[in-house]
């Protein structure tokens, strides 16, 4: 189908860490209101179009983190993506609406030829005009925000800090510069994120106003927020989980982990994650040229990060720990993540990061009977111990040695001198050694 000359596609390309999830979820949930004002936001795919766009027009799809997590091969990912996009564009053409709106921050990590292919595809099948819209954060603030996102993606804080001077080096020129070179793009609009969020309806309202949505209708939009910053404690603990139980093993998702299994930890409140004065100063010097390029190229009002005062990290584990939240996070976490909670506080106590009183209270949140108490109230410890023993024997009879050992260890915690329990644990240990030697 030949694209209509009176149709325009507005593509929100991020950048990353500029409230993209809020924009996407708000647009998706308000599709009807958008349509009544001549704007089409696709209903047949996820609110974030990053995955379909990258899988259709990106390269090295086998290394794309989403495909790794989902266990999808490159050929399948590309085929599925084109099927979704074709249906999306066909549905837009059938709708009779004039404006197509897409949003995906991973579009910004496409290579130049991928962007060219994407723009040509849309022009060939749906819209004569293609306008790209991007938001840019202060580079230092962007890097701090991206660090916690990297931790959520499986990285370890110590590793990130060890290579801090190279974090995000050249990322803004790389992600925005190529769009300036794509001739088929009718317009590239780049805005300062810090200025845009000051709009009456925040970043979403700014975006809608920019693409021509009637200002009188902005008050009728149901605005949704997403991906608020994690607390210092939450990000530190997620980093420790990644260290103890890596998210990826040999390029594949660790069978002991699953996508976003860290969510219960994000409910730990406290001071917002930051990297502190010294590290921010390093980034300020690191990003000086990048900030100047952004300001000059796109006429953006960005702070001179090398001159401004930076935040001081005022983090105190003793005051930030809320024991009810810790217990809730422990209960809601997967078995393999649970095992890291106690080790994290052991480490912090050995480092002198927390007082003994805080440490002891925290450790009590991670005892084996916490979940049972939460579900059934206070139960006699002897009765609970017997229950763990019975479950262990049941699992043993079913051939689940690991599960049996786990249950018996819980019984041993409550009855550390029980002869039967200790004998079973010794038996499980010997059986495991035999099995390991056979392998």
CSV table of C-alpha atoms in Angstrom, one decimal:
chain,number,residue,atom,x,y,z
A,1,UNK,CA,0.0,0.0,0.0
A,2,UNK,CA,1.3,3.5,-0.9
A,3,UNK,CA,1.6,5.8,2.2
A,4,UNK,CA,-0.8,8.7,2.3
A,5,UNK,CA,0.8,12.1,2.1
A,6,UNK,CA,-1.4,13.5,4.9
A,7,UNK,CA,-0.4,10.9,7.4
A,8,UNK,CA,2.4,11.3,9.9
A,9,UNK,CA,4.2,8.9,12.2
A,10,UNK,CA,5.6,10.3,15.4
A,11,UNK,CA,8.2,8.0,16.9
A,12,UNK,CA,9.2,8.6,20.5
A,13,UNK,CA,12.8,7.2,20.7
A,14,UNK,CA,13.5,7.7,24.4
A,15,UNK,CA,16.2,8.2,25.3
A,16,UNK,CA,16.5,5.6,28.0
A,17,UNK,CA,15.8,6.7,31.6
A,18,UNK,CA,13.6,9.6,30.6
A,19,UNK,CA,10.3,8.3,31.9
A,20,UNK,CA,9.7,6.3,28.7
A,21,UNK,CA,7.6,3.6,30.6
A,22,UNK,CA,5.3,6.3,31.9
A,23,UNK,CA,4.8,7.7,28.4
A,24,UNK,CA,4.2,4.3,26.9
A,25,UNK,CA,1.8,3.0,29.6
A,26,UNK,CA,-0.2,6.3,29.6
A,27,UNK,CA,-0.6,6.3,25.8
A,28,UNK,CA,-1.6,2.7,25.7
A,29,UNK,CA,-4.2,3.0,28.4
A,30,UNK,CA,-5.6,6.1,26.8
A,31,UNK,CA,-5.9,4.7,23.2
A,32,UNK,CA,-9.6,5.5,22.9
A,33,UNK,CA,-9.1,9.2,23.9
A,34,UNK,CA,-6.1,9.4,21.5
A,35,UNK,CA,-8.2,7.9,18.7
A,36,UNK,CA,-11.0,10.4,19.2
A,37,UNK,CA,-8.4,13.1,18.5
A,38,UNK,CA,-7.0,11.5,15.4
A,39,UNK,CA,-4.0,9.7,17.0
A,40,UNK,CA,-3.5,5.9,16.7
A,41,UNK,CA,-1.5,4.1,19.4
A,42,UNK,CA,-1.2,0.3,18.5
A,43,UNK,CA,-3.5,-2.0,20.5
A,44,UNK,CA,-2.1,-5.3,19.2
A,45,UNK,CA,1.3,-5.2,20.9
A,46,UNK,CA,3.0,-4.2,24.2
A,47,UNK,CA,2.9,-0.6,25.2
A,48,UNK,CA,6.6,-0.4,24.7
A,49,UNK,CA,7.5,-1.0,21.0
A,50,UNK,CA,11.2,-1.5,21.7
A,51,UNK,CA,11.3,-5.2,21.2
A,52,UNK,CA,9.4,-5.5,18.0
A,53,UNK,CA,11.3,-2.6,16.4
A,54,UNK,CA,14.7,-3.8,17.5
A,55,UNK,CA,14.0,-7.4,16.4
A,56,UNK,CA,12.8,-6.3,13.0
A,57,UNK,CA,15.5,-3.7,12.3
A,58,UNK,CA,18.3,-4.5,14.6
A,59,UNK,CA,21.4,-6.6,14.3
A,60,UNK,CA,22.9,-9.4,16.4
A,61,UNK,CA,19.5,-10.4,17.7
A,62,UNK,CA,21.0,-13.4,19.4
A,63,UNK,CA,22.7,-11.1,21.9
A,64,UNK,CA,19.7,-8.9,22.5
A,65,UNK,CA,19.0,-9.2,26.2
A,66,UNK,CA,15.2,-9.6,25.8
A,67,UNK,CA,15.7,-12.6,23.4
A,68,UNK,CA,18.2,-14.2,25.8
A,69,UNK,CA,15.7,-13.9,28.7
A,70,UNK,CA,12.9,-15.3,26.6
A,71,UNK,CA,15.0,-18.0,25.0
A,72,UNK,CA,14.0,-16.9,21.5
A,73,UNK,CA,16.4,-17.4,18.5
A,74,UNK,CA,17.2,-14.6,16.1
A,75,UNK,CA,15.2,-15.9,13.1
A,76,UNK,CA,12.0,-16.4,15.2
A,77,UNK,CA,12.4,-13.1,16.8
A,78,UNK,CA,12.7,-11.3,13.5
A,79,UNK,CA,9.8,-13.2,11.9
A,80,UNK,CA,7.5,-12.5,14.8
A,81,UNK,CA,8.5,-8.8,14.9
A,82,UNK,CA,7.6,-8.3,11.2
A,83,UNK,CA,4.3,-10.0,11.7
A,84,UNK,CA,3.4,-7.7,14.6
A,85,UNK,CA,4.5,-4.6,12.7
A,86,UNK,CA,2.7,-5.5,9.5
A,87,UNK,CA,-0.6,-6.1,11.4
A,88,UNK,CA,0.0,-2.8,13.4
A,89,UNK,CA,0.4,-0.8,10.2
A,90,UNK,CA,-2.5,-2.5,8.4
A,91,UNK,CA,-4.7,-1.8,11.4
A,92,UNK,CA,-3.6,1.8,11.4
A,93,UNK,CA,-4.5,2.2,7.7
A,94,UNK,CA,-7.9,0.6,8.3
A,95,UNK,CA,-8.6,3.0,11.2
A,96,UNK,CA,-8.6,6.1,8.9
A,97,UNK,CA,-6.7,8.1,11.6
A,98,UNK,CA,-4.1,10.6,10.4
A,99,UNK,CA,-1.4,10.2,13.1
A,100,UNK,CA,0.5,7.0,14.1
A,101,UNK,CA,2.3,7.2,17.4
A,102,UNK,CA,5.1,4.7,18.3
A,103,UNK,CA,7.4,4.6,21.3
A,104,UNK,CA,10.4,2.5,22.1
A,105,UNK,CA,13.7,3.6,23.7
A,106,UNK,CA,15.6,0.7,22.1
A,107,UNK,CA,15.0,2.3,18.7
A,108,UNK,CA,17.8,4.7,19.9
A,109,UNK,CA,20.3,1.8,20.0
A,110,UNK,CA,19.6,0.7,16.4
A,111,UNK,CA,22.5,1.3,14.0
A,112,UNK,CA,22.1,3.9,11.3
A,113,UNK,CA,21.1,1.3,8.6
A,114,UNK,CA,18.5,-0.1,11.0
A,115,UNK,CA,17.0,3.4,11.5
A,116,UNK,CA,17.0,3.9,7.7
A,117,UNK,CA,15.2,0.6,7.2
A,118,UNK,CA,12.6,1.4,9.9
A,119,UNK,CA,11.8,4.8,8.5
A,120,UNK,CA,11.6,3.5,4.9
A,121,UNK,CA,9.3,0.6,6.0
A,122,UNK,CA,6.9,3.0,7.7
A,123,UNK,CA,6.9,5.4,4.7
A,124,UNK,CA,6.3,2.6,2.3
A,125,UNK,CA,3.4,1.1,4.2
A,126,UNK,CA,1.7,3.8,6.1
A,127,UNK,CA,2.9,7.4,6.6
A,128,UNK,CA,4.4,9.8,4.2
A,129,UNK,CA,6.0,11.9,7.1
A,130,UNK,CA,8.1,10.5,9.9
A,131,UNK,CA,9.0,12.7,12.9
A,132,UNK,CA,11.3,11.5,15.7
A,133,UNK,CA,11.0,12.9,19.3
A,134,UNK,CA,13.7,12.4,21.9
A,135,UNK,CA,14.3,13.5,25.5
A,136,UNK,CA,17.7,13.9,27.0
A,137,UNK,CA,18.7,14.0,30.7
A,138,UNK,CA,21.7,15.7,32.2
A,139,UNK,CA,24.4,13.1,31.4
A,140,UNK,CA,25.5,12.7,35.0
A,141,UNK,CA,21.9,12.1,36.3
A,142,UNK,CA,21.3,9.8,33.3
A,143,UNK,CA,24.4,7.8,34.2
A,144,UNK,CA,23.3,7.4,37.9
A,145,UNK,CA,19.9,6.3,36.8
A,146,UNK,CA,21.3,3.9,34.2
A,147,UNK,CA,23.6,2.4,36.8
A,148,UNK,CA,20.6,1.1,38.9
A,149,UNK,CA,19.0,-0.1,35.7
A,150,UNK,CA,22.1,-2.0,34.8
A,151,UNK,CA,22.0,-3.6,38.3
A,152,UNK,CA,18.3,-4.6,37.6
A,153,UNK,CA,19.7,-6.1,34.4
A,154,UNK,CA,22.1,-8.4,36.2
A,155,UNK,CA,25.3,-6.3,36.7
A,156,UNK,CA,27.2,-5.8,40.0
A,157,UNK,CA,27.8,-2.4,41.5
A,158,UNK,CA,31.5,-3.1,42.3
A,159,UNK,CA,32.1,-4.0,38.6
A,160,UNK,CA,30.3,-0.9,37.4
A,161,UNK,CA,32.3,1.4,39.7
A,162,UNK,CA,35.6,-0.2,38.7
A,163,UNK,CA,34.9,1.0,35.2
A,164,UNK,CA,33.1,4.2,36.0
A,165,UNK,CA,35.2,6.4,33.9
A,166,UNK,CA,34.1,4.6,30.8
A,167,UNK,CA,30.4,4.4,31.7
A,168,UNK,CA,28.3,5.7,28.9
A,169,UNK,CA,31.2,7.1,27.1
A,170,UNK,CA,30.0,8.7,23.8
A,171,UNK,CA,26.5,7.3,24.3
A,172,UNK,CA,24.7,10.5,23.5
A,173,UNK,CA,26.5,11.2,20.2
A,174,UNK,CA,26.2,7.5,19.3
A,175,UNK,CA,22.4,7.4,20.0
A,176,UNK,CA,21.4,10.8,18.7
A,177,UNK,CA,24.0,11.6,16.1
A,178,UNK,CA,22.9,8.9,13.6
A,179,UNK,CA,19.4,10.3,13.4
A,180,UNK,CA,20.8,13.5,12.1
A,181,UNK,CA,22.3,11.6,9.2
A,182,UNK,CA,19.1,9.7,8.1
A,183,UNK,CA,17.8,11.7,5.2
A,184,UNK,CA,14.3,10.1,5.2
A,185,UNK,CA,13.6,11.5,8.7
A,186,UNK,CA,11.5,14.6,8.1
A,187,UNK,CA,12.2,16.0,11.5
A,188,UNK,CA,14.2,15.2,14.7
A,189,UNK,CA,13.0,17.0,17.8
A,190,UNK,CA,15.2,16.8,20.9
A,191,UNK,CA,14.2,18.2,24.3
A,192,UNK,CA,15.7,18.6,27.7
A,193,UNK,CA,14.1,16.1,30.0
A,194,UNK,CA,14.5,18.3,33.1
A,195,UNK,CA,12.7,21.2,31.3
A,196,UNK,CA,10.0,18.9,29.9
A,197,UNK,CA,9.0,17.5,33.2
A,198,UNK,CA,8.1,21.0,34.4
A,199,UNK,CA,5.2,21.0,32.0
A,200,UNK,CA,1.7,21.1,33.6
A,201,UNK,CA,1.2,17.4,32.8
A,202,UNK,CA,4.8,16.3,33.1
A,203,UNK,CA,6.8,14.5,30.4
A,204,UNK,CA,3.7,12.8,28.9
A,205,UNK,CA,1.8,16.1,28.6
A,206,UNK,CA,4.9,17.6,27.0
A,207,UNK,CA,5.1,14.8,24.4
A,208,UNK,CA,1.4,15.0,23.5
A,209,UNK,CA,1.5,18.7,23.2
A,210,UNK,CA,4.5,18.5,20.9
A,211,UNK,CA,2.9,16.1,18.5
A,212,UNK,CA,-0.2,18.2,18.3
A,213,UNK,CA,-2.7,16.6,20.7
A,214,UNK,CA,-5.2,19.3,21.8
A,215,UNK,CA,-4.1,21.1,25.0
A,216,UNK,CA,-7.7,21.3,26.1
A,217,UNK,CA,-7.8,17.4,26.2
A,218,UNK,CA,-4.7,17.0,28.3
A,219,UNK,CA,-6.7,17.2,31.5
A,220,UNK,CA,-8.8,14.2,30.5
A,221,UNK,CA,-5.8,11.9,30.2
A,222,UNK,CA,-5.2,9.2,32.9
A,223,UNK,CA,-1.5,9.6,33.6
A,224,UNK,CA,0.4,6.6,34.8
A,225,UNK,CA,3.7,6.5,36.5
A,226,UNK,CA,6.3,3.7,36.2
A,227,UNK,CA,9.8,2.6,37.2
A,228,UNK,CA,10.4,5.0,40.1
A,229,UNK,CA,14.0,5.0,41.5
A,230,UNK,CA,14.9,2.2,43.8
A,231,UNK,CA,16.2,2.9,47.3
A,232,UNK,CA,19.9,2.6,48.1
A,233,UNK,CA,19.3,-0.6,50.2
A,234,UNK,CA,17.2,-2.2,47.4
A,235,UNK,CA,19.9,-1.6,44.7
A,236,UNK,CA,22.7,-2.7,47.0
A,237,UNK,CA,20.8,-6.0,47.8
A,238,UNK,CA,19.9,-6.6,44.1
A,239,UNK,CA,23.6,-6.1,43.2
A,240,UNK,CA,24.5,-8.7,45.9
A,241,UNK,CA,22.0,-11.1,44.5
A,242,UNK,CA,23.6,-10.8,41.1
A,243,UNK,CA,27.0,-11.5,42.6
A,244,UNK,CA,25.8,-14.6,44.4
A,245,UNK,CA,23.4,-15.9,41.8
A,246,UNK,CA,24.3,-14.4,38.4
A,247,UNK,CA,21.3,-13.6,36.2
A,248,UNK,CA,23.1,-15.0,33.2
A,249,UNK,CA,25.4,-18.0,32.8
A,250,UNK,CA,27.3,-18.6,29.5
A,251,UNK,CA,25.0,-16.2,27.6
A,252,UNK,CA,21.8,-17.7,28.8
A,253,UNK,CA,19.4,-16.9,31.6
A,254,UNK,CA,20.4,-18.7,34.8
A,255,UNK,CA,17.8,-21.4,35.6
A,256,UNK,CA,17.9,-20.3,39.2
A,257,UNK,CA,16.7,-16.8,38.1
A,258,UNK,CA,13.8,-15.4,36.1
A,259,UNK,CA,13.0,-12.0,34.6
A,260,UNK,CA,12.5,-9.3,37.2
A,261,UNK,CA,12.7,-11.7,40.1
A,262,UNK,CA,14.2,-8.8,42.1
A,263,UNK,CA,10.8,-7.0,42.3
A,264,UNK,CA,10.1,-7.8,46.0
A,265,UNK,CA,13.4,-6.0,46.9
A,266,UNK,CA,12.3,-2.8,45.1
A,267,UNK,CA,9.6,-2.4,47.8
A,268,UNK,CA,12.3,-1.7,50.3
A,269,UNK,CA,12.0,2.0,51.0
A,270,UNK,CA,14.6,4.5,52.2
A,271,UNK,CA,17.0,7.0,50.6
A,272,UNK,CA,16.9,7.0,46.8
A,273,UNK,CA,19.9,5.3,45.2
A,274,UNK,CA,22.9,7.5,44.4
A,275,UNK,CA,26.6,7.0,43.8
A,276,UNK,CA,27.9,9.8,46.0
A,277,UNK,CA,29.9,13.0,45.6
A,278,UNK,CA,33.2,11.5,44.6
A,279,UNK,CA,31.8,9.3,41.8
A,280,UNK,CA,29.6,12.1,40.5
A,281,UNK,CA,32.6,14.4,40.2
A,282,UNK,CA,34.3,11.8,38.1
A,283,UNK,CA,31.3,11.6,35.8
A,284,UNK,CA,31.1,15.4,35.6
A,285,UNK,CA,34.5,15.6,34.1
A,286,UNK,CA,33.9,12.5,32.0
A,287,UNK,CA,30.7,14.0,30.4
A,288,UNK,CA,31.8,17.6,30.0
A,289,UNK,CA,32.4,17.4,26.2
A,290,UNK,CA,29.2,15.3,25.8
A,291,UNK,CA,27.2,17.9,27.6
A,292,UNK,CA,28.7,20.7,25.4
A,293,UNK,CA,27.9,18.7,22.2
A,294,UNK,CA,24.3,18.2,23.3
A,295,UNK,CA,23.8,21.9,24.2
A,296,UNK,CA,25.3,23.1,21.0
A,297,UNK,CA,23.8,20.6,18.6
A,298,UNK,CA,20.2,20.7,19.9
A,299,UNK,CA,20.2,24.0,21.8
A,300,UNK,CA,19.4,22.3,25.1
A,301,UNK,CA,19.6,23.9,28.5
A,302,UNK,CA,21.8,21.4,30.4
A,303,UNK,CA,23.7,22.0,33.6
A,304,UNK,CA,27.4,22.4,33.4
A,305,UNK,CA,28.1,19.2,35.4
A,306,UNK,CA,31.7,20.0,35.9
A,307,UNK,CA,30.9,23.2,37.7
A,308,UNK,CA,27.8,22.4,39.7
A,309,UNK,CA,27.7,21.0,43.2
A,310,UNK,CA,27.0,17.3,43.3
A,311,UNK,CA,25.0,15.2,45.7
A,312,UNK,CA,26.6,13.8,48.8
A,313,UNK,CA,25.8,10.2,49.5
A,314,UNK,CA,24.1,10.2,52.9
A,315,UNK,CA,23.3,6.6,53.3
A,316,UNK,CA,23.0,4.9,56.7
A,317,UNK,CA,22.0,1.2,56.7
A,318,UNK,CA,20.9,1.3,60.3
A,319,UNK,CA,18.4,4.1,59.7
A,320,UNK,CA,17.2,2.8,56.3
A,321,UNK,CA,16.4,-0.8,57.3
A,322,UNK,CA,12.7,-1.4,58.0
A,323,UNK,CA,12.3,-4.9,59.4
A,324,UNK,CA,8.7,-5.4,58.3
A,325,UNK,CA,9.6,-4.6,54.8
A,326,UNK,CA,12.6,-6.9,54.9
A,327,UNK,CA,10.5,-9.8,56.1
A,328,UNK,CA,7.9,-9.1,53.4
A,329,UNK,CA,10.6,-9.0,50.7
A,330,UNK,CA,12.0,-12.3,52.1
A,331,UNK,CA,8.6,-14.0,52.0
A,332,UNK,CA,7.9,-12.8,48.4
A,333,UNK,CA,11.3,-13.6,47.0
A,334,UNK,CA,12.3,-16.8,45.1
A,335,UNK,CA,14.1,-19.6,47.0
A,336,UNK,CA,17.5,-18.8,45.5
A,337,UNK,CA,17.2,-15.1,46.2
A,338,UNK,CA,16.1,-15.8,49.8
A,339,UNK,CA,19.4,-17.5,50.4
A,340,UNK,CA,21.3,-14.3,49.7
A,341,UNK,CA,19.5,-12.1,52.3
A,342,UNK,CA,21.3,-13.4,55.3
A,343,UNK,CA,24.7,-13.3,53.5
A,344,UNK,CA,24.2,-9.7,52.5
A,345,UNK,CA,23.7,-8.6,56.2
A,346,UNK,CA,26.6,-10.9,57.2
A,347,UNK,CA,28.8,-9.0,54.8
A,348,UNK,CA,27.6,-5.6,55.9
A,349,UNK,CA,28.1,-6.4,59.6
A,350,UNK,CA,31.6,-7.7,58.9
A,351,UNK,CA,32.3,-4.4,57.1
A,352,UNK,CA,31.0,-2.4,60.1
A,353,UNK,CA,28.2,-0.9,58.0
A,354,UNK,CA,25.6,-1.7,60.5
A,355,UNK,CA,25.3,-2.0,64.3
A,356,UNK,CA,25.0,-5.4,66.0
A,357,UNK,CA,21.5,-4.6,67.2
A,358,UNK,CA,20.3,-3.9,63.6
A,359,UNK,CA,22.1,-7.0,62.3
A,360,UNK,CA,20.5,-9.3,64.8
A,361,UNK,CA,17.0,-7.9,64.1
A,362,UNK,CA,17.5,-8.2,60.4
A,363,UNK,CA,18.7,-11.9,60.6
A,364,UNK,CA,15.6,-12.8,62.5
A,365,UNK,CA,13.6,-11.7,59.4
A,366,UNK,CA,15.2,-14.5,57.5
A,367,UNK,CA,14.5,-17.5,59.7
A,368,UNK,CA,12.9,-20.6,58.1
A,369,UNK,CA,9.6,-20.2,60.0
A,370,UNK,CA,8.9,-16.6,58.8
A,371,UNK,CA,6.8,-17.6,55.9
A,372,UNK,CA,4.9,-20.2,57.9
A,373,UNK,CA,4.1,-17.6,60.6
A,374,UNK,CA,2.9,-15.2,57.9
A,375,UNK,CA,0.5,-17.7,56.5
A,376,UNK,CA,-0.8,-19.4,59.6
A,377,UNK,CA,0.1,-17.2,62.5
A,378,UNK,CA,2.3,-18.2,65.5
A,379,UNK,CA,2.9,-21.9,65.5
A,380,UNK,CA,4.7,-24.0,68.1
A,381,UNK,CA,8.3,-24.5,66.9
A,382,UNK,CA,8.2,-28.2,67.7
A,383,UNK,CA,5.2,-28.7,65.5
A,384,UNK,CA,6.8,-26.7,62.7
A,385,UNK,CA,10.0,-28.7,62.9
A,386,UNK,CA,8.0,-31.9,62.6
A,387,UNK,CA,6.2,-30.5,59.6
A,388,UNK,CA,9.6,-29.7,57.9
A,389,UNK,CA,10.8,-33.2,58.6
A,390,UNK,CA,7.7,-34.8,57.1
A,391,UNK,CA,8.0,-32.7,54.0
A,392,UNK,CA,11.6,-33.6,53.7
A,393,UNK,CA,10.9,-37.3,53.8
A,394,UNK,CA,8.1,-36.9,51.3
A,395,UNK,CA,10.5,-35.1,48.9
A,396,UNK,CA,13.2,-37.7,49.5
A,397,UNK,CA,10.7,-40.5,48.6
A,398,UNK,CA,9.9,-38.7,45.4
A,399,UNK,CA,13.6,-38.4,44.5
A,400,UNK,CA,13.9,-34.7,45.1
A,401,UNK,CA,17.2,-34.8,47.1
A,402,UNK,CA,17.8,-31.1,46.9
A,403,UNK,CA,14.3,-30.2,48.1
A,404,UNK,CA,14.5,-32.8,50.9
A,405,UNK,CA,17.8,-31.3,52.1
A,406,UNK,CA,16.4,-27.8,52.0
A,407,UNK,CA,13.4,-28.8,54.2
A,408,UNK,CA,15.6,-30.8,56.6
A,409,UNK,CA,17.9,-27.8,57.0
A,410,UNK,CA,14.9,-25.7,58.0
A,411,UNK,CA,14.1,-28.4,60.6
A,412,UNK,CA,17.7,-28.3,61.8
A,413,UNK,CA,17.6,-24.6,62.3
A,414,UNK,CA,14.7,-25.0,64.7
A,415,UNK,CA,16.1,-28.2,66.3
A,416,UNK,CA,19.9,-28.0,65.9
A,417,UNK,CA,20.6,-31.0,68.1
A,418,UNK,CA,18.0,-33.4,66.7
A,419,UNK,CA,19.7,-36.7,66.1
A,420,UNK,CA,17.3,-37.9,63.4
A,421,UNK,CA,17.6,-34.5,61.6
A,422,UNK,CA,21.4,-34.4,61.7
A,423,UNK,CA,21.6,-38.0,60.6
A,424,UNK,CA,19.4,-37.3,57.6
A,425,UNK,CA,21.4,-34.2,56.6
A,426,UNK,CA,24.6,-36.4,56.8
A,427,UNK,CA,22.9,-39.0,54.6
A,428,UNK,CA,21.8,-36.4,52.0
A,429,UNK,CA,25.3,-35.0,51.9
A,430,UNK,CA,26.9,-38.4,51.2
A,431,UNK,CA,24.3,-39.2,48.6
A,432,UNK,CA,25.0,-35.8,46.9
A,433,UNK,CA,28.7,-36.6,46.9
A,434,UNK,CA,28.1,-39.9,45.2
A,435,UNK,CA,25.9,-38.3,42.6
A,436,UNK,CA,28.5,-35.6,41.9
A,437,UNK,CA,31.3,-38.2,41.5
A,438,UNK,CA,29.1,-40.2,39.1
A,439,UNK,CA,28.7,-37.1,36.9
